PDB file of C-alpha atoms in Angstrom:
ATOM      1  CA  LEU A  41      32.678  91.447  11.509  1.00  0.00           C
ATOM      2  CA  TYR A  42      36.243  90.257  10.894  1.00  0.00           C
ATOM      3  CA  TYR A  43      39.146  91.212  14.129  1.00  0.00           C
ATOM      4  CA  ASP A  44      42.562  90.153  13.053  1.00  0.00           C
ATOM      5  CA  PHE A  45      43.148  88.324  16.536  1.00  0.00           C
ATOM      6  CA  VAL A  46      46.986  88.867  16.826  1.00  0.00           C
ATOM      7  CA  GLN A  47      47.931  87.567  20.412  1.00  0.00           C
ATOM      8  CA  ASP A  48      46.439  84.929  22.700  1.00  0.00           C
ATOM      9  CA  ASN A  49      47.196  85.340  26.336  1.00  0.00           C
ATOM     10  CA  HIS A  50      45.453  83.185  29.483  1.00  0.00           C
ATOM     11  CA  SER A  51      45.602  84.246  33.178  1.00  0.00           C
ATOM     12  CA  LYS A  52      45.373  81.424  35.604  1.00  0.00           C
ATOM     13  CA  SER A  53      44.034  82.226  39.691  1.00  0.00           C
ATOM     14  CA  THR A  54      44.110  79.978  42.635  1.00  0.00           C
ATOM     15  CA  VAL A  55      42.416  82.087  44.588  1.00  0.00           C
ATOM     16  CA  LYS A  56      38.743  82.857  45.123  1.00  0.00           C
ATOM     17  CA  GLY A  57      37.989  86.894  45.551  1.00  0.00           C
ATOM     18  CA  THR A  58      41.052  87.788  42.854  1.00  0.00           C
ATOM     19  CA  LEU A  59      39.885  90.991  40.641  1.00  0.00           C
ATOM     20  CA  ARG A  60      42.337  92.221  37.838  1.00  0.00           C
ATOM     21  CA  GLY A  61      41.055  95.098  35.845  1.00  0.00           C
ATOM     22  CA  ILE A  62      40.064  97.595  35.379  1.00  0.00           C
ATOM     23  CA  HIS A  63      41.960  97.910  32.490  1.00  0.00           C
ATOM     24  CA  PHE A  64      42.157  99.355  28.910  1.00  0.00           C
ATOM     25  CA  GLN A  65      44.924 100.909  26.593  1.00  0.00           C
ATOM     26  CA  LYS A  66      44.585 104.072  25.268  1.00  0.00           C
ATOM     27  CA  GLY A  67      45.511 105.648  21.528  1.00  0.00           C
ATOM     28  CA  ASN A  68      46.248 103.620  18.999  1.00  0.00           C
ATOM     29  CA  LYS A  69      47.094 100.432  21.172  1.00  0.00           C
ATOM     30  CA  ALA A  70      44.199 100.014  22.138  1.00  0.00           C
ATOM     31  CA  GLN A  71      42.385  96.148  22.574  1.00  0.00           C
ATOM     32  CA  ALA A  72      39.715  94.199  20.921  1.00  0.00           C
ATOM     33  CA  LYS A  73      39.450  91.305  22.999  1.00  0.00           C
ATOM     34  CA  LEU A  74      37.408  87.973  22.784  1.00  0.00           C
ATOM     35  CA  VAL A  75      37.320  86.544  26.743  1.00  0.00           C
ATOM     36  CA  ARG A  76      35.997  83.015  28.244  1.00  0.00           C
ATOM     37  CA  CYS A  77      36.419  80.971  30.888  1.00  0.00           C
ATOM     38  CA  VAL A  78      37.642  77.326  30.638  1.00  0.00           C
ATOM     39  CA  LYS A  79      38.199  76.476  33.719  1.00  0.00           C
ATOM     40  CA  GLY A  80      35.741  78.169  37.016  1.00  0.00           C
ATOM     41  CA  VAL A  81      33.907  80.991  37.030  1.00  0.00           C
ATOM     42  CA  VAL A  82      34.325  84.870  36.818  1.00  0.00           C
ATOM     43  CA  LEU A  83      32.050  87.759  37.142  1.00  0.00           C
ATOM     44  CA  ASP A  84      33.582  90.005  33.577  1.00  0.00           C
ATOM     45  CA  VAL A  85      33.095  93.075  32.930  1.00  0.00           C
ATOM     46  CA  ALA A  86      33.432  95.973  30.474  1.00  0.00           C
ATOM     47  CA  VAL A  87      33.302  99.986  30.815  1.00  0.00           C
ATOM     48  CA  ASP A  88      32.295 102.381  27.844  1.00  0.00           C
ATOM     49  CA  LEU A  89      34.713 104.589  27.484  1.00  0.00           C
ATOM     50  CA  ARG A  90      33.758 106.043  24.562  1.00  0.00           C
ATOM     51  CA  GLN A  91      32.282 109.778  25.254  1.00  0.00           C
ATOM     52  CA  SER A  92      30.290 109.823  21.434  1.00  0.00           C
ATOM     53  CA  SER A  93      28.393 106.731  22.675  1.00  0.00           C
ATOM     54  CA  SER A  94      25.031 106.829  24.320  1.00  0.00           C
ATOM     55  CA  THR A  95      26.080 104.023  27.092  1.00  0.00           C
ATOM     56  CA  PHE A  96      29.271 106.310  28.303  1.00  0.00           C
ATOM     57  CA  GLY A  97      30.264 105.632  31.426  1.00  0.00           C
ATOM     58  CA  LYS A  98      27.869 102.625  31.980  1.00  0.00           C
ATOM     59  CA  TYR A  99      29.243  98.597  32.253  1.00  0.00           C
ATOM     60  CA  VAL A 100      27.844  95.477  31.432  1.00  0.00           C
ATOM     61  CA  SER A 101      28.584  92.438  33.369  1.00  0.00           C
ATOM     62  CA  VAL A 102      28.771  88.459  32.382  1.00  0.00           C
ATOM     63  CA  LEU A 103      29.057  85.720  34.321  1.00  0.00           C
ATOM     64  CA  LEU A 104      31.235  83.015  32.828  1.00  0.00           C
ATOM     65  CA  THR A 105      32.199  79.536  33.708  1.00  0.00           C
ATOM     66  CA  GLU A 106      33.303  76.366  32.570  1.00  0.00           C
ATOM     67  CA  ASP A 107      30.164  74.600  31.914  1.00  0.00           C
ATOM     68  CA  ASN A 108      27.810  77.925  30.251  1.00  0.00           C
ATOM     69  CA  LYS A 109      30.727  78.230  27.617  1.00  0.00           C
ATOM     70  CA  ARG A 110      30.307  81.777  26.455  1.00  0.00           C
ATOM     71  CA  GLN A 111      32.498  83.717  25.151  1.00  0.00           C
ATOM     72  CA  PHE A 112      32.343  87.690  25.792  1.00  0.00           C
ATOM     73  CA  PHE A 113      33.539  90.477  23.311  1.00  0.00           C
ATOM     74  CA  ILE A 114      34.858  93.440  24.425  1.00  0.00           C
ATOM     75  CA  PRO A 115      35.438  96.461  21.597  1.00  0.00           C
ATOM     76  CA  ARG A 116      37.917  99.081  21.494  1.00  0.00           C
ATOM     77  CA  GLY A 117      37.105 101.876  23.585  1.00  0.00           C
ATOM     78  CA  PHE A 118      36.172  99.886  26.653  1.00  0.00           C
ATOM     79  CA  ALA A 119      37.691  98.692  29.875  1.00  0.00           C
ATOM     80  CA  HIS A 120      37.755  95.543  30.950  1.00  0.00           C
ATOM     81  CA  GLY A 121      38.234  94.024  34.588  1.00  0.00           C
ATOM     82  CA  PHE A 122      37.170  89.969  35.380  1.00  0.00           C
ATOM     83  CA  LEU A 123      36.482  88.674  39.215  1.00  0.00           C
ATOM     84  CA  VAL A 124      37.489  85.105  40.299  1.00  0.00           C
ATOM     85  CA  LEU A 125      34.594  83.374  41.690  1.00  0.00           C
ATOM     86  CA  SER A 126      36.067  80.219  42.103  1.00  0.00           C
ATOM     87  CA  GLU A 127      38.993  78.426  43.748  1.00  0.00           C
ATOM     88  CA  GLU A 128      40.657  78.319  40.230  1.00  0.00           C
ATOM     89  CA  VAL A 129      40.191  79.726  37.128  1.00  0.00           C
ATOM     90  CA  ILE A 130      42.011  79.528  33.889  1.00  0.00           C
ATOM     91  CA  PHE A 131      40.781  82.731  31.600  1.00  0.00           C
ATOM     92  CA  THR A 132      41.467  83.010  27.983  1.00  0.00           C
ATOM     93  CA  TYR A 133      41.584  85.869  26.099  1.00  0.00           C
ATOM     94  CA  LYS A 134      42.211  87.385  22.142  1.00  0.00           C
ATOM     95  CA  VAL A 135      43.227  90.396  21.945  1.00  0.00           C
ATOM     96  CA  ASP A 136      43.658  92.174  18.315  1.00  0.00           C
ATOM     97  CA  ASN A 137      46.823  94.701  19.180  1.00  0.00           C
ATOM     98  CA  ILE A 138      49.780  93.386  21.239  1.00  0.00           C
ATOM     99  CA  TYR A 139      50.361  94.918  24.870  1.00  0.00           C
ATOM    100  CA  ASN A 140      51.541  97.926  25.430  1.00  0.00           C
ATOM    101  CA  PRO A 141      51.835  98.782  28.860  1.00  0.00           C
ATOM    102  CA  GLN A 142      52.897 102.067  28.402  1.00  0.00           C
ATOM    103  CA  ALA A 143      49.459 102.783  27.208  1.00  0.00           C
ATOM    104  CA  GLU A 144      47.869 100.600  30.080  1.00  0.00           C
ATOM    105  CA  ARG A 145      45.408 102.931  31.970  1.00  0.00           C
ATOM    106  CA  SER A 146      43.356 101.564  35.050  1.00  0.00           C
ATOM    107  CA  ILE A 147      39.235 102.268  37.055  1.00  0.00           C
ATOM    108  CA  LEU A 148      39.220 102.197  39.792  1.00  0.00           C
ATOM    109  CA  TYR A 149      37.157  98.882  40.577  1.00  0.00           C
ATOM    110  CA  CYS A 150      34.613 100.332  43.300  1.00  0.00           C
ATOM    111  CA  ASP A 151      34.393 103.762  41.455  1.00  0.00           C
ATOM    112  CA  ASN A 152      30.477 105.687  43.242  1.00  0.00           C
ATOM    113  CA  ALA A 153      30.805 106.712  39.369  1.00  0.00           C
ATOM    114  CA  LEU A 154      30.007 103.479  37.884  1.00  0.00           C
ATOM    115  CA  SER A 155      28.606 101.490  40.978  1.00  0.00           C
ATOM    116  CA  ILE A 156      29.578  98.176  39.676  1.00  0.00           C
ATOM    117  CA  ASP A 157      27.289  95.567  41.211  1.00  0.00           C
ATOM    118  CA  TRP A 158      30.134  93.054  42.386  1.00  0.00           C
ATOM    119  CA  PRO A 159      28.989  89.599  43.739  1.00  0.00           C
ATOM    120  CA  ILE A 160      31.265  89.487  47.254  1.00  0.00           C
ATOM    121  CA  ALA A 161      31.878  92.058  50.078  1.00  0.00           C
ATOM    122  CA  ASP A 162      34.656  94.588  49.537  1.00  0.00           C
ATOM    123  CA  PHE A 163      37.034  92.724  52.420  1.00  0.00           C
ATOM    124  CA  GLN A 164      36.791  89.946  50.289  1.00  0.00           C
ATOM    125  CA  ILE A 165      38.860  91.626  47.084  1.00  0.00           C
ATOM    126  CA  ILE A 166      42.108  90.221  46.479  1.00  0.00           C
ATOM    127  CA  MET A 167      43.918  92.587  43.482  1.00  0.00           C
ATOM    128  CA  SER A 168      47.124  93.908  43.120  1.00  0.00           C
ATOM    129  CA  GLU A 169      48.226  97.606  44.645  1.00  0.00           C
ATOM    130  CA  LYS A 170      48.311  99.172  41.190  1.00  0.00           C
ATOM    131  CA  ASP A 171      44.791  98.040  40.482  1.00  0.00           C
ATOM    132  CA  ARG A 172      44.069  99.567  43.984  1.00  0.00           C
ATOM    133  CA  GLN A 173      45.910 102.620  43.069  1.00  0.00           C
ATOM    134  CA  ALA A 174      44.242 103.122  39.564  1.00  0.00           C
ATOM    135  CA  LYS A 175      42.374 105.876  38.720  1.00  0.00           C
ATOM    136  CA  THR A 176      38.585 107.190  39.384  1.00  0.00           C
ATOM    137  CA  PHE A 177      36.660 107.401  36.336  1.00  0.00           C
ATOM    138  CA  GLN A 178      36.121 111.317  35.940  1.00  0.00           C
ATOM    139  CA  GLU A 179      39.754 111.209  36.259  1.00  0.00           C
ATOM    140  CA  ALA A 180      40.036 108.271  33.395  1.00  0.00           C
ATOM    141  CA  GLU A 181      41.601 108.922  29.758  1.00  0.00           C
ATOM    142  CA  TYR A 182      38.742 108.428  27.518  1.00  0.00           C
ATOM    143  CA  PHE A 183      37.954 107.449  23.546  1.00  0.00           C
ATOM    144  CA  VAL A 184      36.475 110.423  21.498  1.00  0.00           C
TER     145      VAL A 184
END
């Protein structure tokens, strides 16, 4: 496979327990991502939103650390989020489509339909108000 990544981005956090996501872009603005953690530790999560997939509604998670140097590829049709598990994190990602805020959607990180196993208690999670107001999986827009 060949992917033409058009944009490099990074996210920096200095607060353990910060959660970003679970985000995706819809339609022709969808993005594939290649992510890694260059400093610190994160739990990275991808949720399958492809209705035609045998894993629709399932998630996969992977621990990304500066020591294990793993990268995680998230194809188009998946929502993505990560949880900061160290005091400082630098998280980098390459995307194959430019970010479009009008196409961005979010799924609630604690939705019971997904049952994502976050390794810290809910009261310890720090997130934006936008992410707290995200839709449930059932309310989300899916891919074909």
